[in-house]
Coordinates of C-alpha atoms and ligand atoms in Angstrom, one line a residue:
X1 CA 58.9 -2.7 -76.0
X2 CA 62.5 -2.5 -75.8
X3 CA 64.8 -2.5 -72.5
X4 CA 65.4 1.3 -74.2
X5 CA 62.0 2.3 -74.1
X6 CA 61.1 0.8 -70.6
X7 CA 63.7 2.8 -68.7
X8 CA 62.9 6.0 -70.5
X9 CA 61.8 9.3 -68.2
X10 CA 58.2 9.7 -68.3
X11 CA 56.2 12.2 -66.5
X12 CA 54.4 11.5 -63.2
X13 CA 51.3 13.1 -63.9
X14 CA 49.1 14.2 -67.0
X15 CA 48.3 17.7 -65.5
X16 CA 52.2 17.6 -65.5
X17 CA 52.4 16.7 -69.3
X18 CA 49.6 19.2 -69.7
X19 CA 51.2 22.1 -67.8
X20 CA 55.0 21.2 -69.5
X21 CA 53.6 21.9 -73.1
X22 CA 51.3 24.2 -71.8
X23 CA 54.8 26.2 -70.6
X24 CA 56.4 25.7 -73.7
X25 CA 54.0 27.3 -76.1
X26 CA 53.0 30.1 -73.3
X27 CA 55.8 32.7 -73.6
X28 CA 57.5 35.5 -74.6
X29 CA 55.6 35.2 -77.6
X30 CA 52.7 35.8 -76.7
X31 CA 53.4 38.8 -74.1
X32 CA 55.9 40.3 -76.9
X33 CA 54.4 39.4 -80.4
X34 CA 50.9 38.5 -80.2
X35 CA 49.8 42.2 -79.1
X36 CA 51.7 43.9 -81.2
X37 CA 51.2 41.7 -84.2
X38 CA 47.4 42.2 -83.0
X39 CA 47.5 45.7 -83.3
X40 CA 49.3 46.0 -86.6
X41 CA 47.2 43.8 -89.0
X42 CA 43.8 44.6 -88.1
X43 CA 42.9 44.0 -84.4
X44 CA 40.3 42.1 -83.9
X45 CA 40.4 40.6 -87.5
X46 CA 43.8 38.9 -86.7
X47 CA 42.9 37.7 -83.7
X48 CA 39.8 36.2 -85.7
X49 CA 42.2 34.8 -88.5
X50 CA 45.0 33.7 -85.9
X51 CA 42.1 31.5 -84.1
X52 CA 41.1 30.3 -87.4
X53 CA 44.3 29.5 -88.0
X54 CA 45.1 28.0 -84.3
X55 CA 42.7 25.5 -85.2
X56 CA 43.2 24.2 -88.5
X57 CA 47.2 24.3 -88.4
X58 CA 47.6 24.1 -84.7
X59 CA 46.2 21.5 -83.1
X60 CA 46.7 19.4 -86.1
X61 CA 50.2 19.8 -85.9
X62 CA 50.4 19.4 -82.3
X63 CA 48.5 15.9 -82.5
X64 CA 51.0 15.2 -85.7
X65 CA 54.2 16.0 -83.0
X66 CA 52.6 13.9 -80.1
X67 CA 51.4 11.1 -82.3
X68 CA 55.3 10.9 -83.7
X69 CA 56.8 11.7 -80.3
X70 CA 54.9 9.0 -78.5
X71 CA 55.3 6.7 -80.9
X72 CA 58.9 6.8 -81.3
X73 CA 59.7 7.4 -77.4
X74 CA 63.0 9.4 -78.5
X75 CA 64.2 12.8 -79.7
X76 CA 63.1 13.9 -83.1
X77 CA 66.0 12.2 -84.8
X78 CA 65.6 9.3 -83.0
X79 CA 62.2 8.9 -83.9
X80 CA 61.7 10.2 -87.4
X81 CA 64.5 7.5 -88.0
X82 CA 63.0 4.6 -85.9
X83 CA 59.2 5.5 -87.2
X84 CA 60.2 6.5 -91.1
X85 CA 63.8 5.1 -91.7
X86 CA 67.3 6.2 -92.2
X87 CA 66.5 10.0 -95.1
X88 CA 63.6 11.1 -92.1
X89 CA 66.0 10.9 -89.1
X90 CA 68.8 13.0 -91.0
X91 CA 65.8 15.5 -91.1
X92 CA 65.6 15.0 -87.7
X93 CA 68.9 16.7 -87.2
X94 CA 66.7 20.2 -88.6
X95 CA 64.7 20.1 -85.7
X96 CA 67.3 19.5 -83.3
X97 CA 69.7 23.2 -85.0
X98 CA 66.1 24.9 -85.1
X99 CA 65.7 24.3 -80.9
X100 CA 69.0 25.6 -80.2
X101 CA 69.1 28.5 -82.6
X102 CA 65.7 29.7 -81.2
X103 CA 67.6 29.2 -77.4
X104 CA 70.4 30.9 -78.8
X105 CA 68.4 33.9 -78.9
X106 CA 65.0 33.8 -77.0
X107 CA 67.3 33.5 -73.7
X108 CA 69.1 37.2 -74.8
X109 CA 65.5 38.2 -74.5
X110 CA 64.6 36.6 -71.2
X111 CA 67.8 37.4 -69.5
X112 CA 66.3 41.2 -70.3
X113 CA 62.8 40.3 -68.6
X114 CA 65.1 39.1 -65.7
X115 CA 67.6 42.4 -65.5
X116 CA 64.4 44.5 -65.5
X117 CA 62.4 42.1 -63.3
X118 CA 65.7 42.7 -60.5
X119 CA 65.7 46.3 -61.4
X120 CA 62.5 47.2 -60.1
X121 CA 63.6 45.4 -57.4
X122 CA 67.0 47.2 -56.3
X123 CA 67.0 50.4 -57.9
X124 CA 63.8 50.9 -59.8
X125 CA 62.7 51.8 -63.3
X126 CA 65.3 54.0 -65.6
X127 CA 63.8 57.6 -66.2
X128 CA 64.8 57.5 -69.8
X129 CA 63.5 53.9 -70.9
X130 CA 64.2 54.3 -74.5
X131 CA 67.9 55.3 -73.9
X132 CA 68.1 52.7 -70.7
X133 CA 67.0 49.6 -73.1
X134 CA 69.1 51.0 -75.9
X135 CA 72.0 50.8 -73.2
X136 CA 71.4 47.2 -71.4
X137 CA 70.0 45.6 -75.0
X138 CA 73.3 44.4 -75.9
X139 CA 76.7 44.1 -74.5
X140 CA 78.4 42.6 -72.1
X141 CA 75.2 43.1 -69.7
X142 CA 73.2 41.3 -72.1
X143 CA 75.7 39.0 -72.3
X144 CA 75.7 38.9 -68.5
X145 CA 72.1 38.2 -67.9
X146 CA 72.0 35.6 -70.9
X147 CA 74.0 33.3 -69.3
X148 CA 72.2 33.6 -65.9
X149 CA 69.2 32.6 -67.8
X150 CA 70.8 29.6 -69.4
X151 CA 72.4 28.3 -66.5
X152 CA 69.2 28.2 -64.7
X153 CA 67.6 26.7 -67.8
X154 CA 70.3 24.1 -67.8
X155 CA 69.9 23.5 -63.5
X156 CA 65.9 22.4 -64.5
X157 CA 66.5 20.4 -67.3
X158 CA 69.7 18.6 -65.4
X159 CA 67.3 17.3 -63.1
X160 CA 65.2 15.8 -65.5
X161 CA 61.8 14.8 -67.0
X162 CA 60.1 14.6 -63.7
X163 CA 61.7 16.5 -60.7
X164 CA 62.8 19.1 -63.3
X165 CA 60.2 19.8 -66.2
X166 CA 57.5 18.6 -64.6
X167 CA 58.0 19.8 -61.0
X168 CA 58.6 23.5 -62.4
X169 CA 55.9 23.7 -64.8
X170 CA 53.6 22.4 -62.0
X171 CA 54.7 25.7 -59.6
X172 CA 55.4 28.1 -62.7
X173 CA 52.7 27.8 -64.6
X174 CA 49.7 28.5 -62.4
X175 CA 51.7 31.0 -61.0
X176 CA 51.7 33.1 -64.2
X177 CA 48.3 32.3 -65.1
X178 CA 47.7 33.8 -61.5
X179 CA 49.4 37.2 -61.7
X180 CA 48.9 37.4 -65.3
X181 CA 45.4 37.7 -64.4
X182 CA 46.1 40.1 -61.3
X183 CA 47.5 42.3 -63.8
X184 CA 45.3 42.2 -66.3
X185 CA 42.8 43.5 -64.0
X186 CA 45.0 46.1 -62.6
X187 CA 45.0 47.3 -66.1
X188 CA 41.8 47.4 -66.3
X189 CA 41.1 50.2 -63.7
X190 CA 43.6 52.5 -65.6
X191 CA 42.4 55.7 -66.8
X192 CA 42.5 55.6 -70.5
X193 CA 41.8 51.3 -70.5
X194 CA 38.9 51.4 -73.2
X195 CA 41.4 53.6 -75.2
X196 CA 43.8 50.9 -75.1
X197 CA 41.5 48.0 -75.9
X198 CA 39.7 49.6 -79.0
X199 CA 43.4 50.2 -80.1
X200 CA 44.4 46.6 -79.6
X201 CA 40.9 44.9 -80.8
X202 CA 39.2 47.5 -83.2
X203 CA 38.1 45.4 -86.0
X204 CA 39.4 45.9 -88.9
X205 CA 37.8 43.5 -90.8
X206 CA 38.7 44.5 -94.2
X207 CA 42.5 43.0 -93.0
X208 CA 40.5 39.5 -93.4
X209 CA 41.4 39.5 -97.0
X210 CA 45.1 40.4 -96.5
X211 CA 47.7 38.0 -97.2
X212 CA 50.3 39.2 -95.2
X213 CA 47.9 39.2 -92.2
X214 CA 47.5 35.2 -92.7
X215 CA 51.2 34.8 -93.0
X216 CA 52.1 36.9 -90.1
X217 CA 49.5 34.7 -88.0
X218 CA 50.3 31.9 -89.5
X219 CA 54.1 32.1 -88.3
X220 CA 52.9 33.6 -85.1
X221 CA 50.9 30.3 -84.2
X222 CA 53.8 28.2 -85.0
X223 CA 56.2 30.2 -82.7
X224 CA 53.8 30.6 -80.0
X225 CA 52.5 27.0 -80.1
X226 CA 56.4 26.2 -80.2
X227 CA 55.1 23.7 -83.7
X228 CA 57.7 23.0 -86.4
X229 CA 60.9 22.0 -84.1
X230 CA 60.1 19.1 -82.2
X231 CA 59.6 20.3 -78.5
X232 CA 56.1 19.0 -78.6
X233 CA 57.6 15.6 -80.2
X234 CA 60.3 15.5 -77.5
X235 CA 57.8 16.0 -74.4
X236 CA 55.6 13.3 -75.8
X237 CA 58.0 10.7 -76.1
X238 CA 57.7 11.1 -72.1
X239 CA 54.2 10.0 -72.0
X240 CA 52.6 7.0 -71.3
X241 CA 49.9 5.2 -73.6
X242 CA 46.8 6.6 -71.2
X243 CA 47.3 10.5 -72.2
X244 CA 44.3 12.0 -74.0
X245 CA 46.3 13.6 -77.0
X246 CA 43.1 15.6 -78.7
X247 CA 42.3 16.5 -75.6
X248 CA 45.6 17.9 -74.4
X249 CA 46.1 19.5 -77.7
X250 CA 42.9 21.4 -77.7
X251 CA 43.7 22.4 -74.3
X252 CA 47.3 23.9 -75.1
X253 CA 46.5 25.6 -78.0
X254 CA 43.1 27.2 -75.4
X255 CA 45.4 28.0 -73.1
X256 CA 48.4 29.5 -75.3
X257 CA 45.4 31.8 -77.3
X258 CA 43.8 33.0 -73.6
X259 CA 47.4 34.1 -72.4
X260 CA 48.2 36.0 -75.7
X261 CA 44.9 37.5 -75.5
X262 CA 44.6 38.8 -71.8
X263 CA 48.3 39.7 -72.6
X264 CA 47.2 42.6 -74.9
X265 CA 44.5 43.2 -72.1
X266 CA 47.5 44.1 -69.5
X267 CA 49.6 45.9 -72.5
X268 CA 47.8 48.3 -74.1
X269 CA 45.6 50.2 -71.5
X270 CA 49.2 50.8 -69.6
X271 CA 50.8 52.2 -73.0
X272 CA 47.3 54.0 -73.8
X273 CA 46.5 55.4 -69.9
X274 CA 50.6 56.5 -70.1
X275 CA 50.5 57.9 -73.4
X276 CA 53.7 56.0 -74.6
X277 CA 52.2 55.0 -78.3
X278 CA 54.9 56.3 -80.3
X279 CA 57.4 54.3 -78.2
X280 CA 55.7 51.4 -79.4
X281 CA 55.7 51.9 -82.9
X282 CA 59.4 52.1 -82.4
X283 CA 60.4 48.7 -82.7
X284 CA 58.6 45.4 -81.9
X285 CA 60.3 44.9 -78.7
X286 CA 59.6 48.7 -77.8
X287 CA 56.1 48.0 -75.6
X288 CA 57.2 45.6 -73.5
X289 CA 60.8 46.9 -73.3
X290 CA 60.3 50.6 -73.5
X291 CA 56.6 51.8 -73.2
X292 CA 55.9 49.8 -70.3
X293 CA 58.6 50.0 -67.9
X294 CA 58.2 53.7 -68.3
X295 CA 54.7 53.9 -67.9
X296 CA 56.1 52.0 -64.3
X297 CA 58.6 54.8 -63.2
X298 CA 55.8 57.4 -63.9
X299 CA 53.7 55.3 -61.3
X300 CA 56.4 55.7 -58.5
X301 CA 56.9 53.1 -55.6
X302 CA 53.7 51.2 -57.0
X303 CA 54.6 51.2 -60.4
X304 CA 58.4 49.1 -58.7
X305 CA 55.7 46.5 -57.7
X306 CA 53.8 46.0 -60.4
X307 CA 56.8 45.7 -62.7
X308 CA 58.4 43.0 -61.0
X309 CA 55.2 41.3 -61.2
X310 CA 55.0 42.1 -64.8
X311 CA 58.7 41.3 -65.8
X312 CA 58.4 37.9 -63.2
X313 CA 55.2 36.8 -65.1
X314 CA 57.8 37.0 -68.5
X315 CA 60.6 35.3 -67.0
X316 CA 58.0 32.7 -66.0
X317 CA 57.0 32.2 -69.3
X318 CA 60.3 32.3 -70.8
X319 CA 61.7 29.7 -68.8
X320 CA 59.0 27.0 -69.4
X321 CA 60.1 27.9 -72.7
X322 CA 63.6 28.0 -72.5
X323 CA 63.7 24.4 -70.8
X324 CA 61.3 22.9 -73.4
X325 CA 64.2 23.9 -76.3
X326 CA 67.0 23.0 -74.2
X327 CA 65.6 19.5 -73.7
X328 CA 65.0 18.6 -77.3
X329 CA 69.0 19.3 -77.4
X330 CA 69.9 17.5 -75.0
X331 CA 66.7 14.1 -75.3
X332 CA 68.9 14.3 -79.1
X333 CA 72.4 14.2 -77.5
X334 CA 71.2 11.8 -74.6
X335 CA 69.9 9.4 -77.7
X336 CA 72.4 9.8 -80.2
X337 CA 75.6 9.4 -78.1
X338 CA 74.1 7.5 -75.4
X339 CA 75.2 10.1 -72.8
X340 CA 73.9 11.2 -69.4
X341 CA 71.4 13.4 -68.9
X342 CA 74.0 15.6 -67.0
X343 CA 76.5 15.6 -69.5
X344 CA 74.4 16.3 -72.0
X345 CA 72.7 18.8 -71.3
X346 CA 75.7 21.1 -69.4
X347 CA 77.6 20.3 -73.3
X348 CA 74.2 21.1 -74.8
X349 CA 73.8 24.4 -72.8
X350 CA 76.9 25.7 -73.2
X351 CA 77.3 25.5 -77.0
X352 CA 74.0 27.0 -77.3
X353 CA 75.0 29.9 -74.5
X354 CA 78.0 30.2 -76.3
X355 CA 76.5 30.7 -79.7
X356 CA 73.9 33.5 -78.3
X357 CA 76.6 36.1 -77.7
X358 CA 76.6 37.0 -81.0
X359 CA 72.6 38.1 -80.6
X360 CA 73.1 39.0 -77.2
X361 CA 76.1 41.5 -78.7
X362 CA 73.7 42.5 -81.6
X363 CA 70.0 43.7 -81.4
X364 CA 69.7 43.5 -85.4
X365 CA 71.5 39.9 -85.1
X366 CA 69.0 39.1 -82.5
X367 CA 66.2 40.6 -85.0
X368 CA 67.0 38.5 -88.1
X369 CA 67.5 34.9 -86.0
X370 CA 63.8 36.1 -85.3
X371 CA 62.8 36.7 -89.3
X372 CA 64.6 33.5 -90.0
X373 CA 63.0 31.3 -87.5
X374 CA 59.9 32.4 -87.4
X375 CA 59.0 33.2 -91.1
X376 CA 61.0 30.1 -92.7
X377 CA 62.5 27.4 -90.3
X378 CA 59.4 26.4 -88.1
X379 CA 57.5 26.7 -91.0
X380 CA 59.6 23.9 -93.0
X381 CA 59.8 22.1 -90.2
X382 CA 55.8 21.9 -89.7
X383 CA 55.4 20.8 -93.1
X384 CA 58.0 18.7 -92.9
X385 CA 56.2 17.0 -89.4
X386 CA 52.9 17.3 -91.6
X387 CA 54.3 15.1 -94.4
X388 CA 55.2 12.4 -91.8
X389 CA 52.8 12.2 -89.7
X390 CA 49.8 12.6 -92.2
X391 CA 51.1 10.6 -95.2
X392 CA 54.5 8.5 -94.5
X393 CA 53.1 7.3 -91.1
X394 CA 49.5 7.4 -91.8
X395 CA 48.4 4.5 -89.7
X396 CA 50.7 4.3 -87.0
X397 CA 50.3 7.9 -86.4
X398 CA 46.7 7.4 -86.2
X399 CA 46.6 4.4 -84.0
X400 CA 48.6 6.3 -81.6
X401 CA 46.6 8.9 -81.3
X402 CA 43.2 6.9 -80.8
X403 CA 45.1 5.2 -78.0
X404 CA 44.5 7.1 -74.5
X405 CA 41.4 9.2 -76.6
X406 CA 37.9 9.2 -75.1
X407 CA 35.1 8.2 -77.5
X408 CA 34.3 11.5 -78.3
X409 CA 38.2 12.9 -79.7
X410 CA 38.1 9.5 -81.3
X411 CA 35.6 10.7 -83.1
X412 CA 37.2 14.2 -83.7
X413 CA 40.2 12.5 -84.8
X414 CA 38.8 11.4 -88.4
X415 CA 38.7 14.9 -89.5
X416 CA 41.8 16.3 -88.0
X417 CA 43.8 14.2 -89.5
X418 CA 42.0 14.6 -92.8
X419 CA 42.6 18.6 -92.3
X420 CA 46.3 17.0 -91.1
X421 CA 47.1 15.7 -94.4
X422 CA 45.2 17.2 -97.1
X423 CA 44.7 21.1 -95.6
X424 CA 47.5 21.7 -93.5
X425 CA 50.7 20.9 -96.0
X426 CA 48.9 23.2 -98.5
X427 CA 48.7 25.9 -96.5
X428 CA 51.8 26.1 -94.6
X429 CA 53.4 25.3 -97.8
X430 CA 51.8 28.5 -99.5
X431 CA 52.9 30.6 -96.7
X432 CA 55.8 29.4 -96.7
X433 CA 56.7 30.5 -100.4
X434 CA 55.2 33.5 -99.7
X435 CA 57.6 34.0 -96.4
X436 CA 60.9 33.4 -98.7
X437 CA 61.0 36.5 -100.7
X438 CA 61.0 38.7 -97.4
X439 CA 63.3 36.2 -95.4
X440 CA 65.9 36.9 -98.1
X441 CA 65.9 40.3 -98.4
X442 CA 65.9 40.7 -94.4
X443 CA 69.1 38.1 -94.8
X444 CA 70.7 40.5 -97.8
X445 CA 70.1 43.8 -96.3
X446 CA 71.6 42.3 -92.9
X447 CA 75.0 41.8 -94.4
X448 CA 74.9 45.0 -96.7
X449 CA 74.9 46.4 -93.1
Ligands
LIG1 N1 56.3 29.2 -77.7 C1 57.3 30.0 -77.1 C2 56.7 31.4 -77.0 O1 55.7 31.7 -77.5 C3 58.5 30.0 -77.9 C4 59.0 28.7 -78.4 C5 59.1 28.5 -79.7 C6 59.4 27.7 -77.5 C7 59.5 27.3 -80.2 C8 59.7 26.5 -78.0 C9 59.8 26.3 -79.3 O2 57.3 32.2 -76.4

């Protein structure tokens, strides 16, 4: 070990690791996407394929990002160039542009959970919710509240591995899993609730043998697991040789699918029991951004409760998100430059603050970062992780992994990292292809205007 790797940050505690990636992966995509993707390609049939799916690309990939991260004990570009050479690190540098492009705009998004989150608190729901979102979506209020977001981002990740990350994942995330759960049940006692759910989870099962429903839960598992740019990789260079990696995967991933699922639990009875369908089909953002905060107003003084406790559970989970993409930015800057923590990550933060105006000033801006990240970056970068881990650093990956694993994810680990090498570059590489044609013509028809 090197003087380097001795003084590195590590985390204090494995249900801190745990609860870090854990907050990563649980956030605004699955209270945003996962339902709504749910809903549109065949119910219960994608949540059947996105499980399917979970499991053969998703933990694999995790374990491929903790193996490497670990490992290395930098950044991705310090790693990929200490574990594979000179050509992997410059790939590095993908991973690094992915983290603070997603930042750019996921943190437009979550400065909205926060405006509606205060809202309910000062002056209550907007009467007109479609017209009211259409108002504070973009502009200098969106602007506004995207900065607030970012500068607390930065204030947690300033502090560091431990009394930052760790220490707000540890309060934040049971926290959510808490009132999630609160709300879920609330949900539950609405009027029209079975309506809701046979909505959300009708099976559909036909939708099995549809393409585009594999792709679309293909790159929803790589979002919501937050796979493909190096945040997993980056938090496990923080960890210590006695963390059960299988283990923590499979928990992540259990825990990232539950909170999607009971998600759609909370969502759809309140659009349902409120009427507000067509609101939804409006636009992707529309039920958590339209239908629901008017489904609130309609409830009156209660419905000002329950909101903040609905848009406070989505800040939650976007800023255990938003902290896990600012600190592969600024693990890279601290490693490449050798700078402090501090410095890096207020320069880090206010590029990347500084580059979401532009989706912060433009819904359909904000929209195609989305398409591009989601359908084509993360994917690339999952395949490119796959490559790595599963063929140019075959053994080491593998010995890493085993080390800190109990006897029976040793076990485990012989076929994961058979399905890591031989199944998982196949498929992401297929859906990947199949992603590019529609990427492109979202890109072209965004600059036709
Ligand atoms: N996984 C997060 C979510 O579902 C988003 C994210 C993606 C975070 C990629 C980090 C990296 O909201």
């Amino acid at each position: 070990m090197t003087a380097a790797t001795g003084s590195r940050e590590v985390f204090a505690t494995r249900a801190g690791f745990l609860l870090a990636a854990a907050g990563s992966a649980v956030g605004l995509g699955n209270m945003w996407r996962f339902p709504y993707l749910a809903s549109e390609n065949g119910g219960a049939a994608f949540v059947l394929v996105y499980v399917v799916l979970t499991l053969v690309l998703g933990i694999p990939l995790m374990l491929a990002e903790f193996g490497v991260g670990r490992r290395g004990q930098r950044a991705p570009i310090g790693s990929l160039r200490k574990l594979g050479g000179r050509g992997w690190g410059a790939l590095g540098y993908l991973f690094v542009g992915v983290g603070g492009l997603i930042l750019a705009y996921y943190s437009v998004i979550a400065g909205w959970t926060l405006r509606y989150g205060l809202e309910a608190v000062f002056v209550g729901f907007a009467p007109s919710s479609a017209d009211h979102f259409a108002a504070v979506s973009s502009g200098v209020d969106a602007v506004a509240f995207h900065v607030a977001f970012m500068a607390a981002t930065v204030l947690i990740v300033v502090v560091g591995v431990k009394g930052g990350i760790e220490r707000a994942s540890l309060l934040m995330m049971p926290l959510l899993f808490l009132l999630l759960a609160a709300l879920a049940l609330w949900a539950a006692t609405l009027e029209d609730a079975g309506t809701g759910y046979v909505v959300y989870l009708k099976p559909r099962f036909e939708q099995v043998l549809n393409p585009d429903v594999w792709r679309a839960a293909a790159s929803q598992a790589f979002f919501s697991l937050s796979l493909g740019m190096g945040g997993m990789l980056t938090y496990a260079s923080y960890l210590k040789r006695d963390q059960n990696l299988p283990e923590s995967a499979t928990a992540i991933a259990f825990t990232d699918f539950s909170v999607a699922f009971i998600a759609g639990l909370l969502v759809f009875p309140v659009i349902y029991s409120f009427g507000l369908q067509d609101a939804v089909s409006a636009s992707t953002i529309g039920a958590l951004f339209i239908a629901v905060p008017s489904a609130f107003e309609s409830m009156g003084p209660l419905g000002r409760v329950v909101g903040f406790v609905f848009f406070l559970v989505l800040a939650l989970g976007a800023i255990t998100s938003t902290i896990s993409l600012l600190e592969v930015v600024t693990a890279s800057v601290m490693d490449e430059f050798g700078a402090s923590r501090r410095k890096a990550a207020l320069w880090a933060g206010t590029v990347v603050t500084l580059l979401g105006v532009v989706p912060a000033l433009d819904t359909d801006a904000l929209g195609l970062l989305d398409k591009i990240v989601g359908e084509f970056l993360l994917l690339a970068g999952g395949l490119i992780l796959a490559l790595f881990a599963g063929w140019r650093l075959r053994g080491p990956v593998r010995e890493e992994l085993l080390a800190g694993a109990s006897p029976f994810w040793q076990r485990q680990l012989r076929w994961i990292l058979m399905v890591l090498r031989f199944v998982v570059p196949v498929i992401v590489a297929i859906v990947l292809v199949f992603s590019l044609g529609g990427t492109a013509a979202a890109v072209r028809s965004f600059f036709a205007g």
